[in-house]
CSV table of C-alpha atoms and ligand atoms in Angstrom, one decimal:
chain,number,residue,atom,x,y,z
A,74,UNK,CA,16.5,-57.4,38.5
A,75,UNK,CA,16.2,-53.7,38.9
A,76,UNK,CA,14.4,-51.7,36.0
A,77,UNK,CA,16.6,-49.0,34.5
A,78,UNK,CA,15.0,-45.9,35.6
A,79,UNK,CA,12.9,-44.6,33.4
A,80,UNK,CA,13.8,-41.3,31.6
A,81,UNK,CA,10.9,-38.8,31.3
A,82,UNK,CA,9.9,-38.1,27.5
A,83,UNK,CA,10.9,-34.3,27.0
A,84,UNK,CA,9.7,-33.3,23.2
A,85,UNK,CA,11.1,-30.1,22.2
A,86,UNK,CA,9.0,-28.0,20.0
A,87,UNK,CA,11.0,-26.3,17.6
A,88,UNK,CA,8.5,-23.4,16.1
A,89,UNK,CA,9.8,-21.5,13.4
A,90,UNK,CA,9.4,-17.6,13.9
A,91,UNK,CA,7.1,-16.5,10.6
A,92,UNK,CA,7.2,-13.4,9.7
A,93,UNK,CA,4.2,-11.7,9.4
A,94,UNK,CA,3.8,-10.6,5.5
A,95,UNK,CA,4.8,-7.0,5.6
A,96,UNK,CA,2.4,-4.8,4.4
A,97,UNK,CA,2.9,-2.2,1.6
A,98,UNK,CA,2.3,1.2,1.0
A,99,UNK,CA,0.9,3.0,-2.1
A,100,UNK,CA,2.2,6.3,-2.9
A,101,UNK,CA,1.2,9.5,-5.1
A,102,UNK,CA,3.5,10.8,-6.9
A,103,UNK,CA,2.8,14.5,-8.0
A,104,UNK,CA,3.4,15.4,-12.0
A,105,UNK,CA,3.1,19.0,-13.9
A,106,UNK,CA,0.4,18.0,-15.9
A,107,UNK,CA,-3.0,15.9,-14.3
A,108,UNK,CA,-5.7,18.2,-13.2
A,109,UNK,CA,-6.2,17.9,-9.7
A,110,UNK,CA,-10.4,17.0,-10.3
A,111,UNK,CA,-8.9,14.2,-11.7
A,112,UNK,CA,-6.7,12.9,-9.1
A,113,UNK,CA,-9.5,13.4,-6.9
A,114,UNK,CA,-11.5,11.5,-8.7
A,115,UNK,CA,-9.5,8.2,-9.1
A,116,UNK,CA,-8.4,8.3,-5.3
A,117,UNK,CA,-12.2,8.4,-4.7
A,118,UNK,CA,-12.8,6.0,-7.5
A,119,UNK,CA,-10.0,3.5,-6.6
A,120,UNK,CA,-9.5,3.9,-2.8
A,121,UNK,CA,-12.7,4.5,-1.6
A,122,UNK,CA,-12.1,8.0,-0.1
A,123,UNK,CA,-14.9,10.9,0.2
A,124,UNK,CA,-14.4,14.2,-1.3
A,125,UNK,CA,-12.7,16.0,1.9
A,126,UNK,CA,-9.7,12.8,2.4
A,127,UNK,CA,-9.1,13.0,-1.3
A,128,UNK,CA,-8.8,16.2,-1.6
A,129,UNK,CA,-6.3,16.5,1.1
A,130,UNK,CA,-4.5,13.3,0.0
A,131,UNK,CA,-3.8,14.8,-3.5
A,132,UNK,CA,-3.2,18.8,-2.4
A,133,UNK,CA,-0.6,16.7,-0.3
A,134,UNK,CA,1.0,15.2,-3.1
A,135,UNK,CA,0.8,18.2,-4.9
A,136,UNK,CA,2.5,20.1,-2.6
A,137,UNK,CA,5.6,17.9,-1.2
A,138,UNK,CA,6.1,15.8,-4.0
A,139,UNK,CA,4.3,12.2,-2.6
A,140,UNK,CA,1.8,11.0,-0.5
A,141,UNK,CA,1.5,7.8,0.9
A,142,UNK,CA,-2.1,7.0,0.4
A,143,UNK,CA,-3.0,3.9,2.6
A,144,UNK,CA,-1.3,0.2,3.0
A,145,UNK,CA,-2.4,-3.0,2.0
A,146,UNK,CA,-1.0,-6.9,1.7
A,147,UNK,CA,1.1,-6.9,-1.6
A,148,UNK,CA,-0.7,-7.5,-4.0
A,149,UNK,CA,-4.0,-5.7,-3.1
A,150,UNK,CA,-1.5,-2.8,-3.2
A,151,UNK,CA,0.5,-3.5,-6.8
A,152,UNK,CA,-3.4,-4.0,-7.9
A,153,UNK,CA,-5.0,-0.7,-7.0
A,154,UNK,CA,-1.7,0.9,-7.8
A,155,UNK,CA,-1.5,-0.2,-11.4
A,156,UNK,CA,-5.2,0.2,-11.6
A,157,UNK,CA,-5.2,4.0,-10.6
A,158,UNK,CA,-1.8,4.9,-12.7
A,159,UNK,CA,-4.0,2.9,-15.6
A,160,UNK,CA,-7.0,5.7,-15.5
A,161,UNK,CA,-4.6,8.2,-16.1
A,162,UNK,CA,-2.7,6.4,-18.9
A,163,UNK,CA,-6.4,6.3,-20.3
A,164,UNK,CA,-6.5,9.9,-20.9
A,165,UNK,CA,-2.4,10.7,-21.8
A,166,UNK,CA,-2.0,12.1,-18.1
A,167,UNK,CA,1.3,10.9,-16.3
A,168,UNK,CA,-0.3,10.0,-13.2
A,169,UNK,CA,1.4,7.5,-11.6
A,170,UNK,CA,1.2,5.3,-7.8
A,171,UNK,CA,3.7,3.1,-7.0
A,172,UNK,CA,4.3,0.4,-4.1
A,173,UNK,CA,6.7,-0.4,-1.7
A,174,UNK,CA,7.5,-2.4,1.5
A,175,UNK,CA,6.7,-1.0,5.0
A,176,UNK,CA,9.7,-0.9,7.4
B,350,TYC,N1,0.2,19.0,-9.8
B,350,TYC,C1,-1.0,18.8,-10.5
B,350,TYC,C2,-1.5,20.1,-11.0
B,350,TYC,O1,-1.1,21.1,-10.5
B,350,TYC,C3,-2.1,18.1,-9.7
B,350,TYC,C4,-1.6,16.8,-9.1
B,350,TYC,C5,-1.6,16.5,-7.8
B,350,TYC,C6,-1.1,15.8,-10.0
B,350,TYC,C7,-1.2,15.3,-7.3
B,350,TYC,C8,-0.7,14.6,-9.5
B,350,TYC,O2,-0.3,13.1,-7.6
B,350,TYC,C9,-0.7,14.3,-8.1
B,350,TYC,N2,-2.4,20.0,-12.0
């Protein structure tokens, strides 16, 4: 009797493609009416910048309309945003930072 020849094993690997989380950006959003020692402050306060970064960051927004300050994973972003639009609030000013998805 002759053994049926023997068929190599082949295992395919199927590995789903993950996306990697996108990261998002946080953005300031220029208004009429927070003093700009303020916004200094909570983007030193908040994001960790010195004096000279902070300054430019907001003279930015100031001047164009936006700034997008730095990116994070999701919710590290919503977080800091809501917490730096929330100092303003605090005092009546307008300031605000919002989110949103890197391309
Ligand atoms: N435009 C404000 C002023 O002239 C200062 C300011 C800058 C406010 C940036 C918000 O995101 C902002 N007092």
């Amino acid at each position: 009797m002759v053994d049926a020849p023997v068929k190599p094993k082949t295992t395919t690997k199927t590995r789903p493609k993950l996306e990697r989380p996108r990261l998002h950006k946080v953005i300031l959003i220029n208004d009429d009416y927070t003093p700009r020692d303020f916004v200094v402050m909570v983007l030193k306060a908040e994001f960790g910048m010195g004096e000279e970064r902070a300054y430019k960051v907001m003279i930015t927004a100031h001047r164009r309309g936006v700034c997008v300050i730095a990116v994070y994973p999701r919710d590290v972003a919503e977080t800091k945003a809501t917490r730096a639009s929330d100092y303003g609030k605090k005092l009546g000013f307008p300031l605000m930072f919002t989110t949103e998805p890197e391309e």
